[in-house]
GROMACS .gro file of C-alpha atoms in nm:
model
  399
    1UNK     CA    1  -1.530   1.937   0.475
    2UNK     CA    2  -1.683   1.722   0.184
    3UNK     CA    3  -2.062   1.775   0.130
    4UNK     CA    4  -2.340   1.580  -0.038
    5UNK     CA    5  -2.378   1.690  -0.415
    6UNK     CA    6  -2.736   1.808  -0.479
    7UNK     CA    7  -2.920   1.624  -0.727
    8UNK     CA    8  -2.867   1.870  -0.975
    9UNK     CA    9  -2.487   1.958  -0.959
   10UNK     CA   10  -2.264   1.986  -1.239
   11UNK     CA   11  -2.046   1.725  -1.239
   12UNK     CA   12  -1.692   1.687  -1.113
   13UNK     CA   13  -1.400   1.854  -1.352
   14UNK     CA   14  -1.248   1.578  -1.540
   15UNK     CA   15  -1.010   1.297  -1.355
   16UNK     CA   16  -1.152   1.434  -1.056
   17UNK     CA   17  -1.360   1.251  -0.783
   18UNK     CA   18  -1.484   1.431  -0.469
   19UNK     CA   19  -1.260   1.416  -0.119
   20UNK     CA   20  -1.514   1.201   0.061
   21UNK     CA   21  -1.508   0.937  -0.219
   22UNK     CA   22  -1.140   0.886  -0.207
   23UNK     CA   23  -1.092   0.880   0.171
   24UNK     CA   24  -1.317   0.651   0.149
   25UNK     CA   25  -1.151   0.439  -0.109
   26UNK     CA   26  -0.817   0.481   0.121
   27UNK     CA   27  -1.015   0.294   0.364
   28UNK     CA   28  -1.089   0.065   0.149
   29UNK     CA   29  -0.796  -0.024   0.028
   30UNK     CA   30  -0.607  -0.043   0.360
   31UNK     CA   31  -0.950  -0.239   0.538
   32UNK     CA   32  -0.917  -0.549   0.214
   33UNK     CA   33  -0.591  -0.571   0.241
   34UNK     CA   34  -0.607  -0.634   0.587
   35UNK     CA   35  -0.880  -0.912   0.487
   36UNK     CA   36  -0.691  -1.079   0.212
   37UNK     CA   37  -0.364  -1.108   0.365
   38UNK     CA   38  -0.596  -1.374   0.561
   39UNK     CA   39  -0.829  -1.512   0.324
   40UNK     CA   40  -0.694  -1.701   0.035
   41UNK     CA   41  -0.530  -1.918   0.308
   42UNK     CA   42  -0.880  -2.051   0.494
   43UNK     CA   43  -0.962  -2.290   0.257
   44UNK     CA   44  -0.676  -2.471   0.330
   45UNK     CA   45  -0.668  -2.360   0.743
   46UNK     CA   46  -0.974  -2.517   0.741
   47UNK     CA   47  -0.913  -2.826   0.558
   48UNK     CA   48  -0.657  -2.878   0.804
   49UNK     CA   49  -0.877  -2.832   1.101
   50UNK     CA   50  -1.120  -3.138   0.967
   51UNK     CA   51  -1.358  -2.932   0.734
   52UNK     CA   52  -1.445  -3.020   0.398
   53UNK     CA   53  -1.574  -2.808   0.137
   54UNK     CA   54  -1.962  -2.845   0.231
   55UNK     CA   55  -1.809  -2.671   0.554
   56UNK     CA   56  -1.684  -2.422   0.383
   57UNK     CA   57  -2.022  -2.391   0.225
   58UNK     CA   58  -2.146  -2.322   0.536
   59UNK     CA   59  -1.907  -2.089   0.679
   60UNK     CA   60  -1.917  -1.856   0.374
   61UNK     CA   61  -2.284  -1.897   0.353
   62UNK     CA   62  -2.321  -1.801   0.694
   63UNK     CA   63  -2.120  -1.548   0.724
   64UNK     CA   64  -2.246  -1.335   0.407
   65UNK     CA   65  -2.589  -1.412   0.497
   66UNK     CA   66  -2.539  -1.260   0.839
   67UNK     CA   67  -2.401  -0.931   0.677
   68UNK     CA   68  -2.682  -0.936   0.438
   69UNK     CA   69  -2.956  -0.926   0.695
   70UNK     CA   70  -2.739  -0.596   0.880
   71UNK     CA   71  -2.698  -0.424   0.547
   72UNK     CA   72  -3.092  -0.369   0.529
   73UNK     CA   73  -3.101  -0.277   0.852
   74UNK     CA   74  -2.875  -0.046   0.882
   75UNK     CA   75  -2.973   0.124   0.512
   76UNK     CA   76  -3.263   0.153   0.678
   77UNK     CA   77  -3.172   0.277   0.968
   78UNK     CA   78  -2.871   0.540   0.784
   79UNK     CA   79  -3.192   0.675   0.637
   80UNK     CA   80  -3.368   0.823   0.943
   81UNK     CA   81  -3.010   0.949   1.105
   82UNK     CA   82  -2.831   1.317   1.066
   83UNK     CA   83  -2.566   1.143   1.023
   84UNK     CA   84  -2.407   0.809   0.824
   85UNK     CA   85  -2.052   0.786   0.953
   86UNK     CA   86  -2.099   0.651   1.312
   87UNK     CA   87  -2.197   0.362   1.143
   88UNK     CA   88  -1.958   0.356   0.912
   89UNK     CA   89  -1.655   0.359   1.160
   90UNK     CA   90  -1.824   0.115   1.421
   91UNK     CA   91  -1.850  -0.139   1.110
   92UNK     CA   92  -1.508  -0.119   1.030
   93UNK     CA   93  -1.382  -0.117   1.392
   94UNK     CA   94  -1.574  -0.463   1.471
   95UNK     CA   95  -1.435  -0.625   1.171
   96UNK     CA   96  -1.103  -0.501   1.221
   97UNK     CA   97  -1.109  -0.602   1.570
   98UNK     CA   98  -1.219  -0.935   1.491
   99UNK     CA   99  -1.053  -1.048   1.193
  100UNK     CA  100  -0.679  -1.134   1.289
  101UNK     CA  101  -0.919  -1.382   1.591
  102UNK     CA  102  -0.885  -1.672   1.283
  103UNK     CA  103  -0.504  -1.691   1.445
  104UNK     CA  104  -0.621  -1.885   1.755
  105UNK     CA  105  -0.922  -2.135   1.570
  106UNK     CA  106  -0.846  -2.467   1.698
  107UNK     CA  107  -1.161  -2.549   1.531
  108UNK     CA  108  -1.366  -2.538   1.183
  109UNK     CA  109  -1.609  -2.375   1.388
  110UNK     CA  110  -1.398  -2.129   1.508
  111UNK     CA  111  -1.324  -2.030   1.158
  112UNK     CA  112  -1.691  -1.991   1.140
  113UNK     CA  113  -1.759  -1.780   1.479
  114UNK     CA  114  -1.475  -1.536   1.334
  115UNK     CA  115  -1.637  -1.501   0.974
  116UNK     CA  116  -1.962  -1.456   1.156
  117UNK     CA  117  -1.839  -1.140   1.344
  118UNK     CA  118  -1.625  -0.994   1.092
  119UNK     CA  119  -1.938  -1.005   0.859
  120UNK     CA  120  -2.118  -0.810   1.173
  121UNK     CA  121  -1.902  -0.544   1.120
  122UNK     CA  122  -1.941  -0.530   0.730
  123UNK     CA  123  -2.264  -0.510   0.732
  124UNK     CA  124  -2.339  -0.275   0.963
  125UNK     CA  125  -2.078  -0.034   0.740
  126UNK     CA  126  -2.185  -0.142   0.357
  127UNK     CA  127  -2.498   0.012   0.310
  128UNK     CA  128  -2.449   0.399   0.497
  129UNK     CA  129  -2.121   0.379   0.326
  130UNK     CA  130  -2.254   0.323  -0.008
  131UNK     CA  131  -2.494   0.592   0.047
  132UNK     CA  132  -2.223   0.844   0.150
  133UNK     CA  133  -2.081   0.762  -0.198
  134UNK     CA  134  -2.383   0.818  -0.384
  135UNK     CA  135  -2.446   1.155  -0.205
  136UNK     CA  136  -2.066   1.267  -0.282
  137UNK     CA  137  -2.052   1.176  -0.610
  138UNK     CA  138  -2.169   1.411  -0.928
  139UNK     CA  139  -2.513   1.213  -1.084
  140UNK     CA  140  -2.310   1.133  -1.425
  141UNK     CA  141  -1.976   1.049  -1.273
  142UNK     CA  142  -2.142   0.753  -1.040
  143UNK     CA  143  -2.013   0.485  -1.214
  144UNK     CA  144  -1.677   0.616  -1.226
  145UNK     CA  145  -1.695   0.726  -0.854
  146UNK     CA  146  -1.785   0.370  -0.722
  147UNK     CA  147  -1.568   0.157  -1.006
  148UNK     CA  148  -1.278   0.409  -0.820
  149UNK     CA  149  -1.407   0.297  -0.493
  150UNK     CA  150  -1.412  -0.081  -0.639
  151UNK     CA  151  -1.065  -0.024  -0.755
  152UNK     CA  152  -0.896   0.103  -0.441
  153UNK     CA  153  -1.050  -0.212  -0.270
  154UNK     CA  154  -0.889  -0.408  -0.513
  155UNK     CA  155  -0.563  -0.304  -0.487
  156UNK     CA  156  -0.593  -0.375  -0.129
  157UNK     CA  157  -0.663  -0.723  -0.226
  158UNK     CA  158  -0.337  -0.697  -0.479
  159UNK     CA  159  -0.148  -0.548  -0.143
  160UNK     CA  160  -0.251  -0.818   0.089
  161UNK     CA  161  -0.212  -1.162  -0.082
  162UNK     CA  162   0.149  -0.974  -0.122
  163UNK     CA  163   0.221  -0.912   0.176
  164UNK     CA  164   0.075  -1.289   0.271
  165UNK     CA  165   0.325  -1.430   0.008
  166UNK     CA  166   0.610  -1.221   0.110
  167UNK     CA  167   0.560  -1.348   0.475
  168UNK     CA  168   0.495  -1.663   0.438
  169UNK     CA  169   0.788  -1.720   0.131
  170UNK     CA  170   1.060  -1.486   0.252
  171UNK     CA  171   0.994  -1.396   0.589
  172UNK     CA  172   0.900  -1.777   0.683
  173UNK     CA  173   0.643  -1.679   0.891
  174UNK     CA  174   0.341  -1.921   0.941
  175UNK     CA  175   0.022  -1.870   0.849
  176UNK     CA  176  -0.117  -1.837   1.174
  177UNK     CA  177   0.153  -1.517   1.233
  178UNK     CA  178   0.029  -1.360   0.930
  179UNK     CA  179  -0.327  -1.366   1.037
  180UNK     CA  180  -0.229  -1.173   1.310
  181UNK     CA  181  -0.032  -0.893   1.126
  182UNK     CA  182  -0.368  -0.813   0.941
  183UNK     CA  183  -0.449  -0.606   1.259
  184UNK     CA  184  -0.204  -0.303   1.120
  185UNK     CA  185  -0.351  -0.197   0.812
  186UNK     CA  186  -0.709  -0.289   0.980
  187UNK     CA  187  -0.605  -0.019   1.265
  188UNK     CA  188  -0.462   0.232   0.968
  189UNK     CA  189  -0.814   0.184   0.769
  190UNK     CA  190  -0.985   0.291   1.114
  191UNK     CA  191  -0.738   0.600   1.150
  192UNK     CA  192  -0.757   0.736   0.815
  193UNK     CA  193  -1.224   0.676   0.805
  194UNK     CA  194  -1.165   0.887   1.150
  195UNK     CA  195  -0.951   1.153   1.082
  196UNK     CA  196  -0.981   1.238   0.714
  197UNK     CA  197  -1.342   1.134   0.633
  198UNK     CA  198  -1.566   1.432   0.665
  199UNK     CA  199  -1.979   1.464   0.545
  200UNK     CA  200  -2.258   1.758   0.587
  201UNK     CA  201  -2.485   1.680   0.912
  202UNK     CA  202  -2.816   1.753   0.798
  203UNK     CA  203  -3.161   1.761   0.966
  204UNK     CA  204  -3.346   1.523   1.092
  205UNK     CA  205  -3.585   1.400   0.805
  206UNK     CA  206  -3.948   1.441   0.891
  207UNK     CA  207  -4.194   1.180   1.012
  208UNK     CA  208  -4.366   1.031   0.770
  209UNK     CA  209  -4.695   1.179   0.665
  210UNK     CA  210  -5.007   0.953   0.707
  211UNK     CA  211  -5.052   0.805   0.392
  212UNK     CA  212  -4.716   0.853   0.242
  213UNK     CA  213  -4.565   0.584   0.059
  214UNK     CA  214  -4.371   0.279   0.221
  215UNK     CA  215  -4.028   0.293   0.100
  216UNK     CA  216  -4.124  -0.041  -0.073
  217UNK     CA  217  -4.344   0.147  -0.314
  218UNK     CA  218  -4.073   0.459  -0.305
  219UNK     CA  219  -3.800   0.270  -0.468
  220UNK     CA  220  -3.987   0.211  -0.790
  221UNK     CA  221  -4.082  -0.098  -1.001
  222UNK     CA  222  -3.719  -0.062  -1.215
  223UNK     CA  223  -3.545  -0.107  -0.840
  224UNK     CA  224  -3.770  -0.436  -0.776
  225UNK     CA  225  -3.687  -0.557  -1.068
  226UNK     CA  226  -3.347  -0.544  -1.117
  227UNK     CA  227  -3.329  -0.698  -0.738
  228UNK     CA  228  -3.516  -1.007  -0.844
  229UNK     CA  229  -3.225  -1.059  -1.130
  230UNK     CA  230  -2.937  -0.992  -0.900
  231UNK     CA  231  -3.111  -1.294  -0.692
  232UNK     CA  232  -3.103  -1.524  -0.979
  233UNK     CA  233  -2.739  -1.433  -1.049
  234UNK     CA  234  -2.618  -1.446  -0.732
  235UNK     CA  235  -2.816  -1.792  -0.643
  236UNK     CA  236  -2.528  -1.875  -0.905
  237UNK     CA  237  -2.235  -1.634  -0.721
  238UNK     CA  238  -2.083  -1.910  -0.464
  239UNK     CA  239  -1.782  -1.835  -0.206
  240UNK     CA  240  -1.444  -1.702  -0.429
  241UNK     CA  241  -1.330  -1.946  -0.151
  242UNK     CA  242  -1.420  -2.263  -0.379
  243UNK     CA  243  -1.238  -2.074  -0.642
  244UNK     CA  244  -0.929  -2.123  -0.436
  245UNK     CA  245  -1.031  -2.487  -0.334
  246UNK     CA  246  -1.067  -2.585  -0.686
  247UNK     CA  247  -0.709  -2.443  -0.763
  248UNK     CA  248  -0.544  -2.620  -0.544
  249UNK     CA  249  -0.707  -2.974  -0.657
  250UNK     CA  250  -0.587  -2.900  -0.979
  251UNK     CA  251  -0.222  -2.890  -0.915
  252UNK     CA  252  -0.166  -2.541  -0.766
  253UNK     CA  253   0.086  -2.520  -0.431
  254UNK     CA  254  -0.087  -2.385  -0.125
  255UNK     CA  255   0.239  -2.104  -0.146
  256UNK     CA  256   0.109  -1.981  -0.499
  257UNK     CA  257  -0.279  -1.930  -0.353
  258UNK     CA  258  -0.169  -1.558  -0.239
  259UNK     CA  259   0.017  -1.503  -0.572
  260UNK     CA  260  -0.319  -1.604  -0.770
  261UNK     CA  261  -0.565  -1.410  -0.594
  262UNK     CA  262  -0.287  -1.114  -0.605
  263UNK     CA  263  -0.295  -1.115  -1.005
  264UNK     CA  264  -0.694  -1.186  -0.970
  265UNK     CA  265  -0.736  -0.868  -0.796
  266UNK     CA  266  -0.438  -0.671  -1.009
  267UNK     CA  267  -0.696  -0.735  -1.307
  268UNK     CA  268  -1.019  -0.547  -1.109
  269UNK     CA  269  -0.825  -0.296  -0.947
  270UNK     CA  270  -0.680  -0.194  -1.304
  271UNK     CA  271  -0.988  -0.180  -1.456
  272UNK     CA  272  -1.272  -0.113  -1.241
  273UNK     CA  273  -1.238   0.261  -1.273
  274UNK     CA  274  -1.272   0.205  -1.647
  275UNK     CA  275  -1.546  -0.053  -1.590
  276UNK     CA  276  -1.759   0.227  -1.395
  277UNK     CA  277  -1.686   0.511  -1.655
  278UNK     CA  278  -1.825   0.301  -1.920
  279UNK     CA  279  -2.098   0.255  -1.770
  280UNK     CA  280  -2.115   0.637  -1.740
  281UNK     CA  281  -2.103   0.619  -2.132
  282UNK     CA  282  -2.293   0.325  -2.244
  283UNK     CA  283  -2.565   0.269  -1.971
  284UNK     CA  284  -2.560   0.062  -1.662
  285UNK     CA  285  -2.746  -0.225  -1.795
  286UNK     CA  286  -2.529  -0.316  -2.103
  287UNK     CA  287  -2.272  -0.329  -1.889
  288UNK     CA  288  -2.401  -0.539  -1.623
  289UNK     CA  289  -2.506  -0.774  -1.915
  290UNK     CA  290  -2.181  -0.799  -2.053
  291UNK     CA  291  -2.037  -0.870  -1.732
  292UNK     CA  292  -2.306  -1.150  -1.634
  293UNK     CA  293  -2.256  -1.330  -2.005
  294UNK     CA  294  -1.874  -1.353  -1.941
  295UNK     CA  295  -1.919  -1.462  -1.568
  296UNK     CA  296  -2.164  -1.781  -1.692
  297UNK     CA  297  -1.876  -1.836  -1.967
  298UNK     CA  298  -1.641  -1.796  -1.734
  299UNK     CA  299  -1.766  -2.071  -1.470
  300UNK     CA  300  -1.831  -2.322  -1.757
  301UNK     CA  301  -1.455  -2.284  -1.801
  302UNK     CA  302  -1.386  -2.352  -1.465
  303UNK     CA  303  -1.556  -2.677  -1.501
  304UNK     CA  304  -1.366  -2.775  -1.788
  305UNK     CA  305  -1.036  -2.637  -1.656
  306UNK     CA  306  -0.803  -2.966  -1.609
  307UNK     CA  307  -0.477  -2.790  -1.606
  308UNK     CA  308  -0.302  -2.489  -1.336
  309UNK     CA  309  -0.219  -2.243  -1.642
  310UNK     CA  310  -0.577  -2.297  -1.722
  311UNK     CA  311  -0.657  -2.172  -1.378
  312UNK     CA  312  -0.416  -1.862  -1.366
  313UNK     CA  313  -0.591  -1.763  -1.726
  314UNK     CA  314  -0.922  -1.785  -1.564
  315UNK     CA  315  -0.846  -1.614  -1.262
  316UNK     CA  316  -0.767  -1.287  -1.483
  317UNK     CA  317  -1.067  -1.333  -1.714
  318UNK     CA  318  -1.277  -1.325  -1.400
  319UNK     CA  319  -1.125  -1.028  -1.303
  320UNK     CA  320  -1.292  -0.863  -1.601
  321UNK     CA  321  -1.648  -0.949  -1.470
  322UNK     CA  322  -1.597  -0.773  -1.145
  323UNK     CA  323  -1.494  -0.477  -1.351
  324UNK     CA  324  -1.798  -0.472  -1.563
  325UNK     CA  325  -2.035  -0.512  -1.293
  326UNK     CA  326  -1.947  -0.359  -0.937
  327UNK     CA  327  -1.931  -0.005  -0.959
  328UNK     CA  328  -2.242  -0.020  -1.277
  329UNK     CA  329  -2.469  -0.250  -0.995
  330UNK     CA  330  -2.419   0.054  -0.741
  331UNK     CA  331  -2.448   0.329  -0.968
  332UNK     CA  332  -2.785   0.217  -1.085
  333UNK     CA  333  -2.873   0.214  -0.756
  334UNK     CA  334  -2.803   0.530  -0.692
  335UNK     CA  335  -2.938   0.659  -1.023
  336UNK     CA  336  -3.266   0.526  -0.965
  337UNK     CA  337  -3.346   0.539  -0.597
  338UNK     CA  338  -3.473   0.852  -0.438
  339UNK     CA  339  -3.201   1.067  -0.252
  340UNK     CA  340  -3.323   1.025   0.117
  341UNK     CA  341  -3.419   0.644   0.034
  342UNK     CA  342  -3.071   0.539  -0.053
  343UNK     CA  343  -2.977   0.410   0.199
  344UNK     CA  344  -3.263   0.170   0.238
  345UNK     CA  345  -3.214   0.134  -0.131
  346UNK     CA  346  -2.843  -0.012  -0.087
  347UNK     CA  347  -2.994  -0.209   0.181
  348UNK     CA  348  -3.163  -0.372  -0.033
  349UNK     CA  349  -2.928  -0.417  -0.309
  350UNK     CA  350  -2.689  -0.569  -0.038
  351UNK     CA  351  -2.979  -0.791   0.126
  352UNK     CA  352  -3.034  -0.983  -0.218
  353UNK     CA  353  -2.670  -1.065  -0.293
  354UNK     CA  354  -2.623  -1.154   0.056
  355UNK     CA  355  -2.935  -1.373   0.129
  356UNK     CA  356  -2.891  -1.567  -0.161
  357UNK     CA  357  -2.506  -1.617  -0.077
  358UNK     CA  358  -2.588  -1.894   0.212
  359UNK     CA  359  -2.817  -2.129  -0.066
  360UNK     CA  360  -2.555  -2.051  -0.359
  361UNK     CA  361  -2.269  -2.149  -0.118
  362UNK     CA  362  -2.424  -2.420   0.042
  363UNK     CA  363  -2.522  -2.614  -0.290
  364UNK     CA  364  -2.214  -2.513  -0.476
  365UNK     CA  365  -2.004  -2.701  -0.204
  366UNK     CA  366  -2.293  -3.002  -0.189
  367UNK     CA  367  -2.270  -3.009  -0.577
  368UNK     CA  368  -1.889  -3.006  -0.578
  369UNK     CA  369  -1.871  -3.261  -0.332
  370UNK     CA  370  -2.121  -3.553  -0.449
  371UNK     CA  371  -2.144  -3.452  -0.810
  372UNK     CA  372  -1.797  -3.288  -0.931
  373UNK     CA  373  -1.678  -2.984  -1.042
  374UNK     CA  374  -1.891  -2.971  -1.378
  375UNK     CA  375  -2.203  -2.988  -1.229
  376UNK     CA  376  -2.147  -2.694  -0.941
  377UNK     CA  377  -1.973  -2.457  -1.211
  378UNK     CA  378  -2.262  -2.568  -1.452
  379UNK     CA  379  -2.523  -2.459  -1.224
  380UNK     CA  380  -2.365  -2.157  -1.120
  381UNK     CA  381  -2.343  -2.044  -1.540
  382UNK     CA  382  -2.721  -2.173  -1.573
  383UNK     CA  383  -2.828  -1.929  -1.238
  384UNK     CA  384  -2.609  -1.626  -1.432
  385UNK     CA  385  -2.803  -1.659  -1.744
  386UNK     CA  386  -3.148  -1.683  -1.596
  387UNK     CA  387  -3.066  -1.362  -1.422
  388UNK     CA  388  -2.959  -1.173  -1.707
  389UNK     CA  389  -3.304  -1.260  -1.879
  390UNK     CA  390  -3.467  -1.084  -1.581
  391UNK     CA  391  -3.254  -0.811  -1.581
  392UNK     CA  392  -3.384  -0.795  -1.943
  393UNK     CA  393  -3.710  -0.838  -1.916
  394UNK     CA  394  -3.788  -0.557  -1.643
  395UNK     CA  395  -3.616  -0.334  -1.875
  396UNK     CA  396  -3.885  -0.404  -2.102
  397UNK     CA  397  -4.167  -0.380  -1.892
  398UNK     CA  398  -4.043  -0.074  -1.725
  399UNK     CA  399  -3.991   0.179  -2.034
   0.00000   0.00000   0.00000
């Protein structure tokens, strides 16, 4: 049975991460694969269906919005439990059950009713999950243990685009058939959390003494600041879905949308372990900052890009962001938030990406729609570097 490291534990021996950490990566893997065997084809489902992209503005929006707003509560709530995996398993069990519904949308706003509940189930499961991570893994392995975690859900998102394009190119399957076949590994992802994911019930944790400190004041000044960057950045952070969209304007085949998000996610799943061991090394903030300067660079390109190969290039450059950032974000989390406030803690780390997905979304797809590409990628690179000057600046004020 895995248990919670104490705060003071030595770490790990070397290439080796903790049981409950890669269980939980299995899941992972086998839960986003299930999810992108369906996603890089909405855009299009839902251009057929009479949406346009300010729809899908509001459908992404919406959807990570609603997550956003069950990650805090249920950090919050993982927080004053014995336990976090009951959560954990009735997150992914919603979404699983819910995802493969996009088959049967006759509608955009079916699209958007399916979205909405698969998003239920994520973010009741983000947050207790992400503390279960920080509890497993050793205090100076973090980064590597959640860049491995980013990684195996990665290569998930390598294994279901695959899957998509070998269904959809040799098989000859529709679309609508492949949505459906995302139940399996959905169903495995639920077997596997069940079965092989184990963590040490503890006590109840006491009531709160009169006078003690709201967990607003708990999580520290460095905490409150580094959330009011990730707002800024993520005010810039639109759908991945226009990503897609803005491929296939510029000459890309609706067949070759699996194979692009397939070598997208090949780049972050090869290098997000390495991404969250540098961090490890070289601090979590340099490496955050590095990956916020290439992801404003990276969406001016986007604006510029004119030609597919441009596109495909792009597509793996991004990759590199993700890498730099995902498993750093979470560890610094972990680092600096107390050990029974984590949970709250990745609540709120999950609230401010998520809250600030529905206005990023919505006037990407406004911006793409009445003023062109430039402008929305523009915007989104001018958002990035505003929040990396934050992040900055509460470093500063904070020593």
């Amino acid at each position: 049975m895995a248990t919670a490291a104490a705060p003071g534990a030595a770490p790990a021996p070397a290439r080796r991460l903790p049981p409950t950490v890669v269980a939980l990566g299995v899941v992972s893997l086998l839960t986003d694969a299930a999810s992108e065997m369906i996603y890089p084809l909405l855009p299009a489902l839902i251009i057929s269906l009479g949406g346009g992209p300010a729809f899908l503005g509001l459908i992404e929006g919406v959807a990570e919005s609603t997550a956003a707003f069950l990650k805090l509560g249920s950090g919050v709530l993982t927080d004053r439990r014995r336990t976090r995996k009951p959560l954990v398993v009735a997150g992914y069990a919603i979404a699983s059950v819910l995802r493969p519904l996009v088959a049967f949308a006759t509608a955009p706003w079916h699209v958007l009713a399916v979205r909405f509940g698969d998003r239920i189930g994520k973010g009741l499961r983000a947050s207790p999950r992400d503390a279960l991570l920080a509890a497993a893994a050793p205090p100076g392995r973090r980064g590597l243990a959640f860049g491995f975690h980013r990684a195996m859900d990665h290569a998930g998102a390598v294994v279901g685009p695959l899957l998509a394009l070998l269904f959809l190119e040799v098989a000859h399957l529709r679309p609508r058939t492949v949505f459906l076949l995302a139940a399996v590994p959905g169903a495995l992802a639920l077997l596997v959390l069940v079965v092989f994911v184990r963590e040490q019930v503890v006590a109840p944790p006491p009531a709160a003494a009169p006078g003690a400190p709201r967990t607003r004041a708990r999580l520290g000044a460095r905490l409150w600041w580094f959330y009011a960057a990730l707002v800024l950045f993520t005010l810039g952070n639109s759908s991945d879905a226009f990503l897609l969209l803005h491929a296939q304007k510029r000459g890309l085949a609706l067949a070759l949308l699996p194979a692009l998000w397939l070598m997208h996610h090949v780049v972050k799943a090869a290098l997000s372990s390495l991404g969250g061991a540098l961090s490890d090394r070289v601090g979590r903030r340099p490496a955050i900052l590095a990956g916020w300067a290439l992801y404003a660079l990276v969406y001016l390109a986007f604006g510029l890009a004119a030609a597919s190969w441009q596109i495909w290039l792009l597509f793996a450059v991004y990759g590199v962001y993700f890498a730099l950032c995902e498993g750093a974000e979470k560890a610094l989390v972990a680092d600096l938030a107390p050990a029974d406030a984590r949970g709250a803690a990745f609540g709120v780390y999950n609230f401010a990406i998520g809250v600030a997905a529905l206005p990023a979304s919505l006037l990407f797809g406004a911006l793409y729609q009445t003023a062109g590409p430039f402008a929305a990628f523009a915007t989104g690179a001018a958002c990035a570097a505003a929040g990396a000057v934050v992040l900055l600046l509460g470093a500063a004020a904070t020593r």
